[in-house]
Amino acid sequence: TERIKTNDQIKASLKEKEIMLKEIHHRVKNNMQIINSMLKMQSRFITDPKTLSIFKESQNRVKSMALIHEKLYVSENLSDIDFKNYIHQLIKYLIMSYRINSNNIVFIVDIGDVTIDIENAVPCGLIIKELISNSLKYAFPDNRTGEIFISVSTDEEKYILTLKNDGIDFPKDIDTDNTKTLGLRLVNALVKQLNGTLTINKTGGVEFIITFLKQERYYEA
């Protein structure tokens, strides 16, 4: 009888914590949506194109993180998200944000039933956002058509994230390790946060390959 009573108490406690975690993810998502809305409202009063672009990028970064918490809120497993579904939603949002003609740019997404824990999902989501944004803004000038390919694969030890496009060649003179471009600086910082490696192939467009292990992450200050 005591064992049954103890088990019931443990189940009740776990259920309570699950409800609390769902509420936290829901509130975080809502707060990020509020920040996104505030940035959008403020951007309506901006006339300088460069400043407006900065505000838009900030909105998109907030949105990419908000989507993570939205997916966790509806997930049965509160520690992992369905990354394929997340990327599809992120792509739709970015196409709308940059007002891209979907007939010009074709997205090819090659992701199986991959789940990623929240510790890795947030930096991964931001990396993908930065690389997709970079492709949409610079790889296909003058309404050029092309493809953006995204792949996430996994085995028992690691994740492999690949994003490439067949647009114009990536500038050969850019030092990606010491770039002044905020987007690439963020990508480098996020790869380090994942304790991963970044490989860039600059032939026939550009291909980014990020590999990181499935293990506890140690964040740098």
XYZ file of N, CA and C in Angstrom:
663
model
N 0.829 -1.210 0.000
C 0.000 0.000 0.000
C 0.863 1.260 0.000
N 1.893 1.278 0.814
C 2.785 2.442 0.869
C 3.495 2.647 -0.462
N 3.876 1.539 -1.115
C 4.558 1.641 -2.401
C 3.630 2.242 -3.450
N 2.374 1.803 -3.477
C 1.393 2.338 -4.422
C 1.179 3.837 -4.162
N 1.070 4.178 -2.891
C 0.876 5.576 -2.522
C 2.055 6.432 -2.955
N 3.293 5.898 -2.760
C 4.502 6.627 -3.159
C 4.562 6.800 -4.672
N 4.220 5.737 -5.417
C 4.211 5.816 -6.882
C 3.213 6.839 -7.388
N 2.053 6.882 -6.760
C 1.028 7.857 -7.145
C 1.515 9.290 -6.890
N 2.198 9.476 -5.779
C 2.732 10.798 -5.457
C 3.797 11.222 -6.470
N 4.644 10.268 -6.865
C 5.691 10.565 -7.862
C 5.062 10.927 -9.209
N 4.060 10.152 -9.615
C 3.374 10.438 -10.886
C 2.707 11.809 -10.850
N 2.067 12.128 -9.726
C 1.403 13.421 -9.584
C 2.422 14.555 -9.639
N 3.574 14.353 -9.003
C 4.626 15.365 -9.004
C 5.186 15.578 -10.406
N 5.417 14.483 -11.125
C 5.929 14.582 -12.496
C 4.931 15.280 -13.413
N 3.643 14.962 -13.246
C 2.609 15.601 -14.049
C 2.567 17.100 -13.777
N 2.700 17.460 -12.505
C 2.697 18.868 -12.130
C 3.871 19.610 -12.769
N 5.063 18.974 -12.745
C 6.250 19.592 -13.346
C 6.102 19.702 -14.856
N 5.479 18.695 -15.482
C 5.254 18.734 -16.932
C 4.353 19.901 -17.311
N 3.276 20.077 -16.549
C 2.359 21.196 -16.807
C 3.082 22.530 -16.626
N 3.916 22.600 -15.590
C 4.657 23.831 -15.321
C 5.639 24.144 -16.454
N 6.344 23.124 -16.961
C 7.293 23.328 -18.055
C 6.571 23.773 -19.324
N 5.427 23.158 -19.606
C 4.646 23.577 -20.767
C 4.242 25.052 -20.648
N 3.830 25.447 -19.456
C 3.425 26.832 -19.229
C 4.613 27.777 -19.417
N 5.791 27.355 -18.953
C 6.995 28.184 -19.119
C 7.301 28.376 -20.606
N 7.287 27.280 -21.385
C 7.561 27.383 -22.822
C 6.517 28.272 -23.505
N 5.266 28.128 -23.075
C 4.194 28.938 -23.662
C 4.414 30.423 -23.366
N 4.798 30.740 -22.143
C 5.012 32.142 -21.766
C 6.244 32.725 -22.449
N 7.305 31.917 -22.551
C 8.508 32.386 -23.252
C 8.171 32.699 -24.709
N 7.427 31.783 -25.348
C 7.014 32.007 -26.736
C 6.186 33.279 -26.869
N 5.237 33.469 -25.957
C 4.397 34.665 -26.009
C 5.206 35.939 -25.799
N 6.155 35.908 -24.858
C 6.991 37.086 -24.625
C 7.850 37.420 -25.840
N 8.348 36.388 -26.504
C 9.139 36.624 -27.718
C 8.266 37.179 -28.841
N 7.030 36.703 -28.905
C 6.101 37.235 -29.902
C 5.808 38.709 -29.640
N 5.728 39.078 -28.372
C 5.515 40.488 -28.016
C 6.712 41.333 -28.451
N 7.925 40.815 -28.190
C 9.133 41.528 -28.622
C 9.144 41.676 -30.139
N 8.775 40.602 -30.828
C 8.725 40.629 -32.285
C 7.741 41.681 -32.783
N 6.588 41.740 -32.144
C 5.560 42.718 -32.535
C 6.024 44.151 -32.272
N 6.720 44.340 -31.158
C 7.232 45.671 -30.840
C 8.272 46.124 -31.855
N 9.152 45.205 -32.251
C 10.150 45.529 -33.272
C 9.476 45.861 -34.606
N 8.430 45.104 -34.920
C 7.703 45.345 -36.166
C 7.021 46.711 -36.144
N 6.413 47.057 -35.027
C 5.753 48.359 -34.902
C 6.768 49.499 -35.002
N 7.902 49.328 -34.324
C 8.926 50.358 -34.353
C 9.505 50.527 -35.755
N 9.624 49.440 -36.499
C 10.220 49.500 -37.834
C 9.387 50.316 -38.815
N 8.099 50.482 -38.513
C 7.234 51.263 -39.402
C 7.609 52.733 -39.426
N 8.353 53.171 -38.421
C 8.758 54.572 -38.345
C 10.191 54.791 -38.840
N 10.789 53.727 -39.380
C 12.172 53.814 -39.847
C 12.195 53.998 -41.358
N 12.929 54.975 -41.807
C 13.038 55.244 -43.246
C 14.394 54.853 -43.812
N 15.400 54.741 -42.955
C 16.730 54.365 -43.424
C 16.756 52.868 -43.739
N 17.072 52.485 -44.986
C 17.038 51.067 -45.385
C 17.959 50.174 -44.550
N 19.150 50.672 -44.213
C 20.106 49.865 -43.450
C 19.578 49.577 -42.043
N 19.037 50.611 -41.401
C 18.472 50.442 -40.060
C 17.261 49.518 -40.095
N 16.443 49.669 -41.136
C 15.260 48.829 -41.287
C 15.655 47.364 -41.445
N 16.737 47.126 -42.189
C 17.232 45.764 -42.383
C 17.692 45.153 -41.058
N 18.334 45.958 -40.224
C 18.783 45.484 -38.910
C 17.593 45.071 -38.051
N 16.533 45.881 -38.080
C 15.333 45.563 -37.309
C 14.698 44.271 -37.811
N 14.666 44.087 -39.138
C 14.062 42.885 -39.706
C 14.850 41.644 -39.289
N 16.175 41.729 -39.321
C 16.985 40.584 -38.918
C 16.753 40.248 -37.441
N 16.610 41.286 -36.624
C 16.333 41.053 -35.199
C 14.987 40.358 -35.022
N 13.990 40.796 -35.786
C 12.678 40.147 -35.739
C 12.789 38.671 -36.096
N 13.519 38.377 -37.159
C 13.627 36.996 -37.626
C 14.365 36.113 -36.623
N 15.362 36.678 -35.932
C 16.084 35.899 -34.915
C 15.173 35.581 -33.730
N 14.392 36.564 -33.316
C 13.451 36.347 -32.216
C 12.414 35.295 -32.616
N 11.929 35.391 -33.855
C 10.921 34.446 -34.334
C 11.470 33.027 -34.369
N 12.721 32.865 -34.804
C 13.303 31.527 -34.881
C 13.379 30.890 -33.498
N 13.650 31.690 -32.458
C 13.689 31.165 -31.091
C 12.281 30.916 -30.556
N 11.348 31.802 -30.898
C 9.967 31.627 -30.443
C 9.368 30.331 -30.987
N 9.728 29.982 -32.228
C 9.218 28.747 -32.822
C 9.693 27.510 -32.056
N 10.929 27.581 -31.536
C 11.450 26.458 -30.742
C 10.558 26.207 -29.535
N 10.242 27.271 -28.800
C 9.416 27.131 -27.593
C 7.972 26.758 -27.941
N 7.499 27.210 -29.106
C 6.166 26.815 -29.548
C 6.117 25.313 -29.813
N 7.178 24.784 -30.442
C 7.233 23.347 -30.727
C 7.356 22.530 -29.439
N 8.114 23.040 -28.486
C 8.259 22.339 -27.209
C 6.941 22.337 -26.436
N 6.171 23.404 -26.568
C 4.893 23.510 -25.855
C 3.920 22.423 -26.318
N 3.952 22.100 -27.625
C 3.006 21.112 -28.161
C 3.627 19.716 -28.247
N 4.894 19.599 -27.864
C 5.573 18.313 -27.953
C 5.207 17.410 -26.783
N 5.070 16.110 -27.054
C 4.826 15.148 -25.980
C 6.058 15.018 -25.095
N 7.229 15.115 -25.724
C 8.483 15.073 -24.986
C 8.990 16.501 -24.840
N 8.966 17.031 -23.639
C 9.277 18.440 -23.418
C 10.758 18.773 -23.585
N 11.589 17.777 -23.790
C 13.021 18.036 -23.930
C 13.489 17.996 -25.379
N 12.636 17.543 -26.324
C 13.026 17.429 -27.730
C 11.946 18.015 -28.628
N 12.372 18.462 -29.843
C 11.406 18.948 -30.820
C 11.576 18.205 -32.140
N 10.489 18.145 -32.908
C 10.511 17.591 -34.257
C 11.165 18.642 -35.157
N 12.430 18.426 -35.513
C 13.192 19.462 -36.200
C 12.745 19.652 -37.648
N 12.251 18.614 -38.278
C 11.781 18.733 -39.657
C 10.614 19.706 -39.744
N 9.638 19.514 -38.871
C 8.479 20.395 -38.848
C 8.890 21.827 -38.519
N 9.831 21.983 -37.596
C 10.325 23.310 -37.218
C 10.947 24.025 -38.413
N 11.793 23.336 -39.169
C 12.472 23.962 -40.306
C 11.474 24.368 -41.380
N 10.481 23.531 -41.637
C 9.464 23.885 -42.637
C 8.738 25.180 -42.239
N 8.409 25.307 -40.964
C 7.735 26.526 -40.508
C 8.652 27.735 -40.586
N 9.923 27.540 -40.251
C 10.890 28.628 -40.326
C 11.066 29.104 -41.764
N 11.120 28.173 -42.708
C 11.251 28.530 -44.127
C 10.061 29.373 -44.573
N 8.851 28.933 -44.225
C 7.656 29.692 -44.611
C 7.700 31.113 -44.068
N 8.125 31.245 -42.812
C 8.196 32.569 -42.197
C 9.215 33.451 -42.914
N 10.389 32.909 -43.225
C 11.445 33.708 -43.862
C 11.070 34.096 -45.293
N 10.388 33.218 -46.010
C 9.921 33.555 -47.359
C 8.974 34.741 -47.308
N 8.067 34.737 -46.321
C 7.140 35.854 -46.150
C 7.885 37.111 -45.714
N 8.840 36.958 -44.804
C 9.560 38.102 -44.262
C 10.350 38.832 -45.342
N 11.007 38.081 -46.229
C 11.821 38.699 -47.275
C 11.055 38.888 -48.580
N 9.777 38.529 -48.562
C 8.915 38.701 -49.724
C 9.511 38.040 -50.954
N 9.866 36.774 -50.789
C 10.496 36.007 -51.857
C 9.429 35.353 -52.731
N 9.648 35.412 -54.036
C 8.773 34.708 -54.971
C 9.089 33.220 -54.888
N 8.167 32.455 -54.352
C 8.407 31.021 -54.139
C 8.593 30.260 -55.446
N 8.237 30.881 -56.574
C 8.468 30.235 -57.866
C 9.924 30.349 -58.297
N 10.655 31.310 -57.711
C 12.059 31.512 -58.079
C 13.009 30.644 -57.267
N 12.715 30.503 -55.977
C 13.604 29.766 -55.082
C 12.902 28.489 -54.613
N 13.527 27.365 -54.876
C 12.983 26.067 -54.464
C 13.772 25.564 -53.258
N 13.061 25.219 -52.202
C 13.692 24.635 -51.013
C 13.590 23.118 -51.077
N 14.706 22.457 -50.868
C 14.738 21.000 -50.792
C 15.174 20.628 -49.380
N 14.276 20.003 -48.638
C 14.540 19.664 -47.242
C 14.666 18.153 -47.113
N 15.821 17.697 -46.691
C 16.095 16.267 -46.533
C 16.360 15.974 -45.056
N 15.290 15.749 -44.328
C 15.389 15.492 -42.888
C 14.445 14.351 -42.542
N 14.957 13.360 -41.865
C 14.110 12.251 -41.433
C 13.438 12.580 -40.116
N 13.190 11.570 -39.333
C 12.564 11.754 -38.021
C 13.636 12.134 -37.000
N 14.129 13.374 -37.162
C 15.201 13.860 -36.301
C 14.616 14.714 -35.186
N 14.945 14.374 -33.957
C 14.576 15.217 -32.826
C 15.842 15.780 -32.203
N 15.763 17.033 -31.775
C 16.910 17.700 -31.167
C 16.475 18.300 -29.838
N 17.322 18.132 -28.823
C 16.989 18.659 -27.509
C 17.085 20.180 -27.516
N 16.437 20.818 -26.555
C 16.348 22.270 -26.537
C 17.716 22.930 -26.419
N 18.645 22.277 -25.722
C 19.972 22.858 -25.551
C 20.661 23.064 -26.895
N 20.419 22.144 -27.837
C 21.008 22.246 -29.165
C 20.057 22.882 -30.175
N 18.752 22.774 -29.932
C 17.769 23.247 -30.904
C 17.824 24.759 -31.107
N 18.006 25.520 -30.034
C 18.022 26.984 -30.162
C 19.203 27.458 -31.006
N 20.459 27.064 -30.694
C 21.553 27.497 -31.566
C 21.438 26.955 -32.988
N 20.946 25.712 -33.145
C 20.759 25.153 -34.491
C 19.738 25.964 -35.285
N 18.630 26.309 -34.628
C 17.605 27.111 -35.288
C 18.135 28.463 -35.734
N 18.943 29.086 -34.890
C 19.520 30.381 -35.239
C 20.529 30.248 -36.381
N 21.326 29.180 -36.365
C 22.279 28.952 -37.456
C 21.540 28.807 -38.781
N 20.506 27.985 -38.794
C 19.743 27.767 -40.025
C 19.094 29.056 -40.494
N 18.559 29.832 -39.542
C 17.958 31.110 -39.898
C 18.972 32.025 -40.571
N 20.178 32.134 -39.998
C 21.205 33.016 -40.549
C 21.626 32.569 -41.950
N 21.800 31.263 -42.138
C 22.266 30.765 -43.432
C 21.189 30.877 -44.506
N 19.925 30.617 -44.143
C 18.834 30.794 -45.114
C 18.700 32.266 -45.482
N 18.739 33.138 -44.481
C 18.618 34.578 -44.740
C 19.726 35.051 -45.665
N 20.951 34.590 -45.406
C 22.090 34.974 -46.231
C 21.880 34.539 -47.681
N 21.358 33.333 -47.862
C 21.089 32.826 -49.210
C 20.005 33.638 -49.909
N 18.929 33.924 -49.200
C 17.811 34.669 -49.793
C 18.208 36.095 -50.171
N 19.086 36.697 -49.374
C 19.457 38.099 -49.614
C 20.530 38.274 -50.680
N 21.465 37.313 -50.764
C 22.652 37.548 -51.592
C 22.895 36.531 -52.705
N 22.374 35.324 -52.597
C 22.754 34.278 -53.551
C 22.024 34.365 -54.886
N 20.864 35.012 -54.891
C 20.054 35.018 -56.112
C 19.650 36.443 -56.498
N 20.608 37.268 -56.932
C 20.283 38.654 -57.295
C 19.493 38.720 -58.603
N 18.799 39.854 -58.800
C 18.076 40.123 -60.057
C 17.074 39.013 -60.394
N 16.348 38.553 -59.377
C 15.302 37.539 -59.570
C 15.826 36.239 -60.162
N 17.078 35.946 -59.883
C 17.667 34.701 -60.355
C 16.981 33.516 -59.666
N 16.768 32.444 -60.423
C 16.154 31.247 -59.852
C 17.234 30.319 -59.294
N 16.832 29.442 -58.402
C 17.804 28.514 -57.838
C 17.205 27.646 -56.756
N 18.080 26.911 -56.079
C 17.662 25.978 -55.043
C 18.449 26.202 -53.761
N 17.765 25.979 -52.643
C 18.404 25.957 -51.334
C 18.139 24.588 -50.737
N 19.207 23.891 -50.399
C 19.115 22.522 -49.895
C 19.456 22.503 -48.409
N 18.599 21.864 -47.616
C 18.831 21.754 -46.170
C 18.734 20.291 -45.769
N 19.742 19.831 -45.048
C 19.753 18.448 -44.594
C 20.197 18.393 -43.140
N 19.520 17.559 -42.360
C 19.949 17.261 -40.997
C 19.936 15.750 -40.840
N 21.090 15.182 -40.566
C 21.181 13.744 -40.357
C 21.823 13.474 -38.997
N 21.674 12.268 -38.525
C 22.176 11.946 -37.199
C 22.535 10.464 -37.117
N 23.474 10.155 -36.238
C 23.757 8.777 -35.893
C 23.850 8.690 -34.370
N 24.446 7.659 -33.854
C 24.493 7.494 -32.402
C 25.363 8.537 -31.714
N 26.272 9.177 -32.466
C 27.246 10.062 -31.837
C 27.085 11.532 -32.184
N 26.566 11.840 -33.374
C 26.632 13.232 -33.812
C 25.444 13.609 -34.701
N 25.306 14.940 -34.873
C 24.402 15.535 -35.844
C 25.243 16.133 -36.968
N 24.704 16.099 -38.193
C 25.338 16.767 -39.329
C 24.298 17.655 -39.993
N 24.526 18.960 -39.958
C 23.640 19.944 -40.566
C 24.297 20.477 -41.829
N 23.607 20.383 -42.959
C 24.130 20.867 -44.239
C 23.143 21.844 -44.847
N 23.649 22.984 -45.281
C 22.823 23.951 -46.002
C 23.641 24.485 -47.170
N 23.098 24.355 -48.366
C 23.818 24.848 -49.543
C 22.844 25.472 -50.535
N 23.365 26.333 -51.388
C 22.579 26.912 -52.468
C 23.403 26.887 -53.751
N 22.720 26.980 -54.890
C 23.395 26.975 -56.186
C 23.383 28.371 -56.807
N 23.387 29.383 -55.948
C 23.392 30.765 -56.423
C 24.769 31.215 -56.869
N 24.991 32.527 -56.854
C 26.279 33.061 -57.272
C 27.367 32.586 -56.322
N 28.588 32.533 -56.822
C 29.698 32.033 -56.010
C 29.906 32.880 -54.772
N 30.208 32.210 -53.693
C 30.523 32.881 -52.429
C 31.842 33.632 -52.597
N 31.921 34.900 -52.143
C 33.162 35.671 -52.302
C 34.371 34.930 -51.736
N 35.379 34.736 -52.581
C 36.571 33.982 -52.165
C 37.416 34.736 -51.153
N 37.295 36.086 -51.137
C 38.167 36.890 -50.275
C 37.625 37.052 -48.863
N 36.445 36.495 -48.575
C 35.879 36.627 -47.229
C 36.516 35.604 -46.297
N 37.095 36.102 -45.221
C 37.654 35.230 -44.181
C 36.531 34.923 -43.197
N 35.953 33.744 -43.320
C 34.771 33.415 -42.512
C 35.089 33.310 -41.029
N 36.372 33.123 -40.675
C 36.747 33.045 -39.259
C 36.904 34.421 -38.633
N 37.119 35.440 -39.470
C 37.315 36.799 -38.955
C 36.463 37.805 -39.729
N 35.276 37.398 -40.101
C 34.415 38.256 -40.888
C 33.802 39.369 -40.046
N 33.500 40.489 -40.707
C 32.822 41.596 -40.038
C 31.310 41.495 -40.207
N 30.871 40.538 -41.014
C 29.436 40.344 -41.239
C 28.800 39.723 -40.003
N 27.779 40.378 -39.466
C 27.169 39.915 -38.226
C 26.615 38.510 -38.353
N 25.961 38.207 -39.498
C 25.356 36.892 -39.668
C 26.370 35.768 -39.556
N 27.507 35.900 -40.260
C 28.533 34.861 -40.212
C 29.239 34.829 -38.862
N 29.385 35.986 -38.229
C 29.961 36.016 -36.879
C 29.067 35.244 -35.912
N 27.755 35.416 -36.051
C 26.820 34.680 -35.205
C 26.910 33.177 -35.464
N 27.000 32.798 -36.743
C 27.109 31.382 -37.080
C 28.351 30.778 -36.438
N 29.487 31.467 -36.555
C 30.729 30.977 -35.948
C 30.585 30.829 -34.431
N 29.971 31.836 -33.798
C 29.798 31.801 -32.339
C 28.873 30.661 -31.925
N 27.814 30.438 -32.691
C 26.851 29.388 -32.352
C 27.434 27.999 -32.566
N 28.274 27.847 -33.598
C 28.951 26.565 -33.818
C 29.881 26.267 -32.642
N 30.578 27.291 -32.156
C 31.439 27.109 -30.974
C 30.605 26.753 -29.751
N 29.420 27.362 -29.645
C 28.529 27.053 -28.519
C 28.121 25.588 -28.541
N 27.967 25.034 -29.741
C 27.634 23.620 -29.893
C 28.862 22.728 -29.763
N 30.035 23.375 -29.615
C 31.300 22.628 -29.574
C 31.465 21.806 -30.852
N 31.050 22.429 -31.982
C 31.061 21.729 -33.259
C 32.115 22.261 -34.212
N 32.046 21.793 -35.460
C 32.962 22.233 -36.507
C 32.167 22.753 -37.697
N 32.722 23.741 -38.384
C 32.085 24.345 -39.553
C 33.012 24.204 -40.754
N 32.483 23.626 -41.835
C 33.213 23.513 -43.096
C 32.436 24.262 -44.166
N 33.137 25.077 -44.967
C 32.490 25.854 -46.023
C 33.120 25.510 -47.363
N 32.286 25.070 -48.310
C 32.723 24.830 -49.687
C 32.185 25.952 -50.557
N 33.067 26.658 -51.275
C 32.690 27.876 -51.985
C 32.607 27.708 -53.497
N 32.421 26.502 -53.967
C 32.352 26.257 -55.405
C 30.916 25.988 -55.834
N 30.485 26.687 -56.910
C 29.125 26.478 -57.412
C 28.074 26.907 -56.426
N 28.194 28.121 -55.914
C 27.327 28.605 -54.845
C 28.085 28.514 -53.541
N 27.469 27.964 -52.527
C 28.156 27.774 -51.244
C 27.488 26.651 -50.468
N 28.291 25.913 -49.734
C 27.787 24.818 -48.905
C 28.368 24.936 -47.507
N 27.499 24.941 -46.516
C 27.915 24.979 -45.114
C 27.624 23.618 -44.493
N 28.611 23.040 -43.821
C 28.438 21.758 -43.138
C 28.836 21.936 -41.681
N 27.889 21.739 -40.778
C 28.143 21.862 -39.343
C 27.965 20.495 -38.703
N 28.963 20.061 -37.965
C 28.924 18.775 -37.272
C 29.128 18.998 -35.781
N 28.297 18.385 -34.963
C 28.483 18.491 -33.513
C 28.020 17.207 -32.842
N 28.653 16.896 -31.730
C 28.421 15.631 -31.044
C 27.161 15.658 -30.189
N 26.608 14.483 -29.948
C 25.485 14.330 -29.026
C 26.048 14.138 -27.624
N 26.239 15.203 -26.942
C 26.740 15.125 -25.577
C 26.430 16.444 -24.882
N 26.703 16.499 -23.601
C 26.433 17.707 -22.828
C 27.276 18.831 -23.360
N 26.658 20.007 -23.546
C 27.369 21.161 -24.098
C 27.969 22.001 -22.987
N 29.146 22.510 -23.256
C 29.794 23.406 -22.297
C 29.897 24.768 -22.956
N 29.174 25.712 -22.436
C 29.098 27.034 -23.039
C 30.217 27.926 -22.545
N 30.729 28.714 -23.487
C 31.779 29.665 -23.144
C 31.160 30.959 -22.638
N 31.858 31.603 -21.715
C 31.334 32.855 -21.176
C 31.480 33.951 -22.207
